[in-house]
Every structure is written in C-alpha cells, then in structure tokens.
Amino acid sequence: MDNIYLVGFMGSGKSTVGKELAYKLNRELIDMDYTIEQKQGKTIKEIFESEGEEAFRQLETNLVIELQDQKGKIISTGGGVVMRQENVDAMKAGGKVIFLHAKEEQLFKFLKYDKKRPLLQGDDYKDKIRSLLAKRESFYMNAADMIIQCTGKNIQEITREIMDLL
Ligand code: S3P
C-alpha cells in the first residue's frame, strides 16, 4: 500500500490533517519533524542553531529516503522537503504526494505568534513568508500528485477531500 505524503508551506496544516487522516483511515502517522527531533534529542530550532540549516536538510533527506520503504503510512513532512529533488524522488517512490495549498493571508494568521520555526523569527515574518512562498510554489507543484485548496476550510473538510481523491 502506498504511503501518503502531505507537503505544503509551514502552517498549512500538514500535522493536524495528518493526524485526522491517520485516524480516519486507521493508518500509522509519521510526523517527519517530530521523528527528527526524537532521533536527535533536540528541537528543530536547536538543530538549526547548533548545526545549521544544511545539517537539518541532510537529516530530512536521510529520513525521507528511509521512509520510502514503509508501506501505507501517513507522512506529514516539513515545509522545505520539496526543495531537494532527491527527496521528491523518494516520496514518489514511496507513494502519493498531496500538496496542502494555503493562501498567504491564512499563513500570516497561523504563523504570527510562532516561536518554533527558525526560518520565520523576527518582526519581518510576513516578508519572510512572502519570499519563501515565491521561491517554493513551483517546487510544491512539481512534487504534487494532488492539490488540495485549504484556505477557509476546516480540518474535517480537508481530510474528507483527501479521502475522496484517494
Ligand atoms: C521548514 C518547515 C518546518 C521545519 C523547519 C523548516 C521549512 O516544518 O521542517 O522549521 O523549511 O519550511 P513545518 O512545515 O511542519 O512547519
């Protein structure tokens, strides 16, 4: 059975939708950021601070390659996973990739008080979101087997749409 990978920008709801989808489909959930934190014994923020972003990206790649041999898992990824083609290849080999698309305004709202995401800290978080979104949009599209428009929808609605598409 294929894995289901949820990709999308930070704050688009990958982890929450992943939990709901895993529950509804009675499948195991693997949250990549959480798994990396458990393996390293550090938060993502601490990994960025002590080892740098590249080191985190390598941990992410190692994990996504490891997960491609799993069967039938729901996998919520980190927002930057689509930036390496080898990660996209590993996801495609392991299953179906679903892009949770959320509009900028919704992301601003969700991410306003975020303290955990190293790439968004500072008063200029809106500029950071805007510039990352502009860089990444095409990478999400390139990775996606299916796209779900999430803006203005609740978790149940999004989960239902995904289940209808599977
Ligand atoms: C990142 C997204 C984060 C986490 C890290 C980097 C990114 O995951 O992997 O902070 O580059 O978009 P979420 O998308 O779950 O916030």
Coordinates of N, CA and C and ligand atoms in Angstrom, one line a residue:
M1 N 0.8 -1.2 0.0 CA 0.0 0.0 0.0 C 0.9 1.3 0.0
D2 N 0.5 2.2 -0.8 CA 1.3 3.5 -0.9 C 1.3 4.3 0.4
N3 N 2.4 4.9 0.7 CA 2.4 6.0 1.7 C 1.6 7.2 1.2
I4 N 1.1 8.0 2.1 CA 0.6 9.3 1.7 C 1.4 10.4 2.3
Y5 N 2.0 11.2 1.5 CA 2.9 12.3 2.0 C 2.1 13.6 1.9
L6 N 2.1 14.3 3.0 CA 1.5 15.7 3.0 C 2.6 16.7 2.9
V7 N 2.5 17.5 1.9 CA 3.5 18.6 1.7 C 2.8 19.9 1.7
G8 N 3.6 21.0 1.9 CA 3.0 22.3 1.9 C 3.8 23.2 2.8
F9 N 3.4 24.5 2.7 CA 4.2 25.5 3.5 C 4.0 25.3 5.0
M10 N 4.9 25.9 5.7 CA 4.7 25.9 7.2 C 3.3 26.5 7.5
G11 N 2.6 25.9 8.5 CA 1.3 26.5 8.9 C 0.2 26.1 8.0
S12 N 0.4 25.2 7.0 CA -0.7 24.9 6.1 C -1.5 23.8 6.6
G13 N -1.1 23.2 7.8 CA -2.0 22.2 8.4 C -1.5 20.7 8.2
K14 N -0.3 20.5 7.8 CA 0.1 19.1 7.5 C 0.0 18.2 8.7
S15 N 0.5 18.7 9.8 CA 0.5 17.8 11.0 C -0.9 17.5 11.5
T16 N -1.8 18.5 11.6 CA -3.1 18.3 12.1 C -3.9 17.5 11.1
V17 N -3.8 17.8 9.8 CA -4.5 17.0 8.8 C -4.0 15.6 8.8
G18 N -2.7 15.4 9.0 CA -2.1 14.1 9.0 C -2.7 13.3 10.2
K19 N -2.9 13.9 11.3 CA -3.4 13.1 12.5 C -4.8 12.7 12.2
E20 N -5.6 13.6 11.6 CA -7.0 13.3 11.4 C -7.1 12.2 10.3
L21 N -6.3 12.3 9.3 CA -6.3 11.4 8.1 C -5.9 10.0 8.6
A22 N -4.9 9.9 9.5 CA -4.4 8.7 10.0 C -5.5 8.0 10.8
Y23 N -6.2 8.8 11.6 CA -7.3 8.3 12.5 C -8.4 7.8 11.6
K24 N -8.8 8.5 10.6 CA -10.0 8.1 9.7 C -9.6 6.9 8.9
L25 N -8.4 6.8 8.5 CA -8.0 5.7 7.6 C -7.4 4.5 8.4
N26 N -7.3 4.7 9.7 CA -6.7 3.7 10.6 C -5.3 3.3 10.1
R27 N -4.5 4.4 9.8 CA -3.1 4.1 9.4 C -2.2 4.8 10.3
E28 N -1.0 4.4 10.3 CA 0.0 5.0 11.2 C 0.5 6.3 10.7
L29 N 0.7 7.3 11.6 CA 1.1 8.6 11.2 C 2.6 8.7 11.5
I30 N 3.4 9.3 10.6 CA 4.8 9.6 10.9 C 4.9 11.1 10.6
D31 N 5.3 11.9 11.7 CA 5.5 13.3 11.5 C 7.0 13.5 11.4
M32 N 7.5 13.9 10.2 CA 8.9 13.9 10.0 C 9.7 14.8 11.0
D33 N 9.2 16.0 11.2 CA 9.9 16.9 12.1 C 10.0 16.3 13.5
Y34 N 8.9 15.7 14.0 CA 8.8 15.1 15.3 C 9.8 14.0 15.4
T35 N 9.9 13.2 14.3 CA 10.8 12.0 14.2 C 12.2 12.5 14.3
I36 N 12.5 13.5 13.5 CA 13.9 14.1 13.6 C 14.3 14.6 15.0
E37 N 13.3 15.2 15.6 CA 13.6 15.8 17.0 C 13.8 14.6 17.9
Q38 N 13.0 13.5 17.8 CA 13.2 12.4 18.7 C 14.6 11.7 18.5
K39 N 14.9 11.6 17.2 CA 16.2 10.9 16.9 C 17.4 11.7 17.4
Q40 N 17.3 13.0 17.3 CA 18.4 13.9 17.6 C 18.4 14.3 19.1
G41 N 17.3 14.1 19.7 CA 17.2 14.6 21.1 C 17.2 16.1 21.2
K42 N 16.8 16.8 20.1 CA 16.9 18.3 20.1 C 15.7 18.7 19.3
T43 N 15.2 20.0 19.6 CA 14.2 20.5 18.7 C 14.8 21.0 17.4
I44 N 13.9 21.2 16.4 CA 14.3 21.7 15.1 C 15.1 23.0 15.3
K45 N 14.5 23.8 16.1 CA 15.2 25.1 16.3 C 16.6 25.0 16.9
E46 N 16.8 24.0 17.8 CA 18.1 23.8 18.3 C 19.0 23.2 17.3
I47 N 18.5 22.3 16.4 CA 19.4 21.8 15.3 C 19.8 22.9 14.4
F48 N 18.9 23.8 14.0 CA 19.3 24.9 13.2 C 20.4 25.8 13.9
E49 N 20.2 26.0 15.2 CA 21.1 26.9 15.9 C 22.5 26.2 16.1
S50 N 22.5 24.9 16.4 CA 23.8 24.3 16.7 C 24.5 23.8 15.5
E51 N 23.7 23.3 14.5 CA 24.4 22.6 13.4 C 24.2 23.3 12.1
G52 N 23.1 24.2 12.0 CA 22.9 24.9 10.8 C 21.8 24.2 9.9
E53 N 21.3 25.0 9.0 CA 20.2 24.5 8.2 C 20.6 23.3 7.3
E54 N 21.8 23.4 6.7 CA 22.2 22.3 5.8 C 22.2 20.9 6.5
A55 N 22.7 21.0 7.8 CA 22.7 19.7 8.6 C 21.3 19.2 8.8
F56 N 20.3 20.1 9.1 CA 18.9 19.7 9.2 C 18.4 19.1 7.9
R57 N 18.8 19.8 6.8 CA 18.3 19.3 5.4 C 18.8 17.9 5.2
Q58 N 20.0 17.6 5.6 CA 20.5 16.2 5.4 C 19.8 15.2 6.3
L59 N 19.5 15.6 7.5 CA 18.7 14.7 8.4 C 17.3 14.4 7.7
E60 N 16.8 15.5 7.1 CA 15.5 15.3 6.5 C 15.6 14.4 5.3
T61 N 16.6 14.6 4.5 CA 16.8 13.7 3.3 C 17.0 12.2 3.8
N62 N 17.9 12.0 4.8 CA 18.1 10.7 5.3 C 16.8 10.0 5.7
L63 N 15.9 10.8 6.4 CA 14.7 10.2 6.9 C 13.7 9.9 5.7
V64 N 13.6 10.8 4.8 CA 12.6 10.6 3.7 C 13.1 9.4 2.8
I65 N 14.3 9.2 2.7 CA 14.8 8.0 2.0 C 14.5 6.7 2.8
E66 N 14.8 6.8 4.1 CA 14.4 5.7 4.9 C 12.9 5.3 4.9
L67 N 12.1 6.3 4.8 CA 10.7 6.1 4.9 C 10.1 5.6 3.6
Q68 N 10.8 5.6 2.5 CA 10.3 5.2 1.2 C 10.0 3.7 1.2
D69 N 10.6 3.0 2.1 CA 10.3 1.5 2.2 C 9.2 1.2 3.1
Q70 N 8.6 2.1 3.8 CA 7.5 1.9 4.6 C 6.3 1.7 3.7
K71 N 5.2 1.1 4.3 CA 4.0 0.8 3.5 C 2.8 1.4 4.2
G72 N 2.0 2.1 3.5 CA 0.7 2.6 4.0 C 0.7 3.6 5.1
K73 N 1.8 4.3 5.2 CA 1.9 5.3 6.3 C 1.4 6.6 5.8
I74 N 0.9 7.4 6.8 CA 0.6 8.8 6.5 C 1.8 9.6 7.0
I75 N 2.4 10.4 6.1 CA 3.6 11.0 6.5 C 3.5 12.5 6.3
S76 N 3.5 13.3 7.5 CA 3.5 14.7 7.4 C 4.9 15.2 7.3
T77 N 5.3 16.0 6.3 CA 6.6 16.4 6.0 C 6.9 17.8 6.6
G78 N 8.1 18.2 6.6 CA 8.4 19.6 6.9 C 8.3 20.4 5.6
G79 N 8.0 21.7 5.8 CA 7.7 22.6 4.6 C 8.8 22.7 3.6
G80 N 10.0 22.4 3.9 CA 11.1 22.5 3.0 C 11.5 21.3 2.2
V81 N 10.8 20.2 2.5 CA 11.2 18.9 2.0 C 11.2 18.8 0.4
V82 N 10.4 19.6 -0.2 CA 10.3 19.6 -1.6 C 11.4 20.3 -2.3
M83 N 12.3 20.9 -1.6 CA 13.4 21.7 -2.2 C 14.5 20.9 -2.7
R84 N 14.6 19.6 -2.3 CA 15.6 18.7 -2.9 C 14.9 17.7 -3.8
Q85 N 15.4 17.6 -5.0 CA 14.8 16.6 -5.9 C 14.9 15.2 -5.4
E86 N 16.0 14.9 -4.7 CA 16.2 13.5 -4.2 C 15.1 13.2 -3.2
N87 N 14.6 14.2 -2.5 CA 13.5 14.0 -1.5 C 12.2 13.7 -2.3
V88 N 12.0 14.5 -3.3 CA 10.8 14.3 -4.1 C 10.8 12.9 -4.8
D89 N 12.0 12.5 -5.3 CA 12.1 11.2 -5.9 C 11.7 10.1 -4.9
A90 N 12.2 10.3 -3.6 CA 12.0 9.3 -2.6 C 10.5 9.2 -2.2
M91 N 9.9 10.4 -2.2 CA 8.4 10.4 -1.9 C 7.6 9.8 -3.0
K92 N 8.0 10.1 -4.2 CA 7.3 9.5 -5.4 C 7.5 8.0 -5.4
A93 N 8.7 7.5 -5.0 CA 8.9 6.1 -4.9 C 8.1 5.4 -3.8
G94 N 7.8 6.2 -2.8 CA 7.1 5.6 -1.6 C 5.6 5.7 -1.6
G95 N 5.1 6.6 -2.5 CA 3.6 6.7 -2.5 C 3.1 8.0 -3.2
K96 N 2.0 8.5 -2.7 CA 1.4 9.7 -3.3 C 1.7 10.9 -2.5
V97 N 1.9 12.0 -3.2 CA 2.2 13.3 -2.6 C 1.0 14.3 -2.7
I98 N 0.6 14.7 -1.6 CA -0.6 15.6 -1.6 C -0.1 17.0 -1.1
F99 N -0.4 18.0 -1.9 CA 0.0 19.4 -1.6 C -1.1 20.1 -0.9
L100 N -0.9 20.5 0.3 CA -1.9 21.3 1.0 C -1.6 22.8 0.7
H101 N -2.4 23.4 -0.1 CA -2.2 24.8 -0.5 C -3.0 25.7 0.4
A102 N -2.3 26.7 1.0 CA -3.0 27.7 1.8 C -2.5 29.1 1.3
K103 N -3.5 30.0 1.3 CA -3.1 31.4 0.8 C -2.3 32.1 1.9
E104 N -1.6 33.1 1.3 CA -0.6 33.9 2.2 C -1.3 34.5 3.4
E105 N -2.5 35.1 3.2 CA -3.2 35.7 4.4 C -3.5 34.7 5.5
Q106 N -3.9 33.5 5.1 CA -4.1 32.5 6.2 C -2.8 32.1 6.9
L107 N -1.8 32.0 6.1 CA -0.5 31.6 6.7 C 0.0 32.7 7.6
F108 N -0.2 34.0 7.3 CA 0.2 35.1 8.2 C -0.5 34.9 9.5
K109 N -1.8 34.6 9.5 CA -2.6 34.5 10.7 C -2.0 33.3 11.6
F110 N -1.8 32.1 10.9 CA -1.4 31.0 11.6 C 0.0 31.1 12.2
L111 N 0.8 31.9 11.5 CA 2.3 31.9 11.8 C 2.7 33.1 12.6
K112 N 1.7 34.0 12.9 CA 2.0 35.2 13.5 C 2.8 35.1 14.9
Y113 N 2.3 34.2 15.7 CA 2.9 34.0 17.1 C 3.9 32.9 17.1
D114 N 4.3 32.3 16.0 CA 5.2 31.2 16.0 C 6.5 31.4 16.6
K115 N 6.9 30.5 17.5 CA 8.3 30.7 18.1 C 9.2 29.5 17.8
K116 N 8.6 28.5 17.1 CA 9.3 27.2 16.9 C 10.1 27.2 15.6
R117 N 9.6 28.0 14.6 CA 10.1 27.8 13.2 C 11.3 28.8 13.0
P118 N 12.5 28.2 12.9 CA 13.7 29.1 12.8 C 13.7 30.0 11.6
L119 N 13.0 29.6 10.5 CA 13.1 30.5 9.3 C 12.1 31.7 9.3
L120 N 11.3 31.7 10.4 CA 10.3 32.8 10.4 C 10.4 33.8 11.6
Q121 N 11.5 33.7 12.4 CA 11.6 34.5 13.5 C 11.9 36.0 13.2
G122 N 11.3 36.9 14.0 CA 11.6 38.3 13.7 C 10.3 39.0 13.3
D123 N 10.4 40.4 13.4 CA 9.2 41.2 13.1 C 8.8 41.1 11.7
D124 N 9.8 40.8 10.8 CA 9.5 40.8 9.4 C 9.1 39.4 8.9
Y125 N 8.4 38.7 9.8 CA 7.9 37.3 9.4 C 7.1 37.3 8.1
K126 N 6.3 38.4 7.9 CA 5.5 38.4 6.7 C 6.4 38.5 5.4
D127 N 7.4 39.3 5.5 CA 8.3 39.3 4.3 C 9.0 38.0 4.1
K128 N 9.3 37.3 5.2 CA 10.0 36.0 5.1 C 9.1 35.0 4.5
I129 N 7.8 35.0 4.9 CA 6.8 34.1 4.4 C 6.7 34.4 2.9
R130 N 6.5 35.7 2.5 CA 6.3 36.0 1.1 C 7.4 35.6 0.3
S131 N 8.6 35.8 0.7 CA 9.8 35.4 -0.2 C 10.0 33.9 -0.2
L132 N 9.7 33.2 0.9 CA 9.8 31.7 0.8 C 8.7 31.2 -0.1
L133 N 7.5 31.7 0.0 CA 6.4 31.2 -0.8 C 6.8 31.4 -2.3
A134 N 7.3 32.6 -2.6 CA 7.6 32.8 -4.0 C 8.7 31.8 -4.5
K135 N 9.6 31.5 -3.7 CA 10.7 30.6 -4.1 C 10.1 29.1 -4.2
R136 N 9.1 28.8 -3.4 CA 8.8 27.4 -3.2 C 7.6 26.9 -4.0
E137 N 6.7 27.8 -4.4 CA 5.5 27.4 -5.0 C 5.7 26.4 -6.1
S138 N 6.7 26.6 -7.0 CA 6.8 25.7 -8.1 C 7.4 24.4 -7.7
F139 N 8.1 24.4 -6.5 CA 8.6 23.1 -6.0 C 7.5 22.2 -5.5
Y140 N 6.5 22.9 -4.8 CA 5.3 22.1 -4.3 C 4.5 21.6 -5.5
M141 N 4.4 22.4 -6.5 CA 3.6 22.0 -7.7 C 4.3 20.8 -8.4
N142 N 5.6 20.9 -8.4 CA 6.4 19.8 -9.1 C 6.3 18.5 -8.3
A143 N 6.2 18.6 -7.0 CA 6.1 17.4 -6.2 C 4.7 16.8 -6.2
A144 N 3.7 17.6 -6.4 CA 2.3 17.2 -6.1 C 1.7 16.2 -7.0
D145 N 1.2 15.1 -6.5 CA 0.3 14.3 -7.3 C -1.2 14.8 -7.2
M146 N -1.5 15.4 -6.1 CA -2.8 16.0 -5.9 C -2.7 17.3 -5.2
I147 N -3.6 18.3 -5.4 CA -3.5 19.6 -4.7 C -4.8 19.8 -4.0
I148 N -4.8 20.2 -2.8 CA -6.0 20.5 -2.0 C -5.9 22.0 -1.6
Q149 N -6.9 22.7 -2.0 CA -7.0 24.1 -1.6 C -7.6 24.1 -0.1
C150 N -6.8 24.6 0.8 CA -7.1 24.5 2.2 C -7.7 25.8 2.8
T151 N -7.5 26.9 2.1 CA -7.8 28.2 2.7 C -9.3 28.3 3.0
G152 N -9.6 28.6 4.3 CA -11.0 28.8 4.7 C -11.7 27.5 5.0
K153 N -11.0 26.3 4.9 CA -11.6 25.0 5.2 C -11.2 24.5 6.5
N154 N -12.0 23.7 7.2 CA -11.6 23.2 8.5 C -10.9 21.8 8.2
I155 N -10.4 21.3 9.3 CA -9.6 20.0 9.2 C -10.4 18.9 8.6
Q156 N -11.7 18.8 9.1 CA -12.6 17.7 8.6 C -12.8 17.8 7.1
E157 N -13.1 19.0 6.7 CA -13.3 19.2 5.3 C -12.1 18.9 4.4
I158 N -11.0 19.3 4.9 CA -9.7 19.0 4.1 C -9.5 17.4 4.1
T159 N -9.7 16.8 5.2 CA -9.5 15.4 5.3 C -10.5 14.6 4.4
R160 N -11.7 15.1 4.4 CA -12.7 14.5 3.6 C -12.4 14.6 2.1
E161 N -11.9 15.8 1.7 CA -11.5 16.0 0.3 C -10.4 15.0 -0.1
I162 N -9.4 14.9 0.8 CA -8.3 14.0 0.5 C -8.8 12.5 0.3
M163 N -9.7 12.1 1.3 CA -10.2 10.7 1.2 C -11.0 10.5 -0.1
D164 N -11.7 11.5 -0.5 CA -12.5 11.4 -1.8 C -11.5 11.2 -3.0
L165 N -10.4 11.8 -2.9 CA -9.4 11.8 -4.0 C -8.6 10.5 -4.1
L166 N -8.5 9.8 -2.9 CA -7.6 8.6 -2.9 C -8.2 7.4 -3.7
Ligands
S3P1 C1 10.7 24.2 7.5 C2 9.4 23.8 7.9 C3 9.3 23.2 9.3 C4 10.6 22.6 9.7 C5 11.7 23.5 9.6 C6 11.9 24.1 8.2 C7 10.7 24.8 6.1 O1 8.2 22.3 9.3 O2 10.8 21.4 9.0 O3 11.4 24.6 10.5 O4 11.8 25.0 5.6 O5 9.6 25.2 5.6 P1 6.6 22.7 9.2 O6 6.3 22.8 7.8 O7 6.0 21.5 9.8 O8 6.5 23.9 10.0

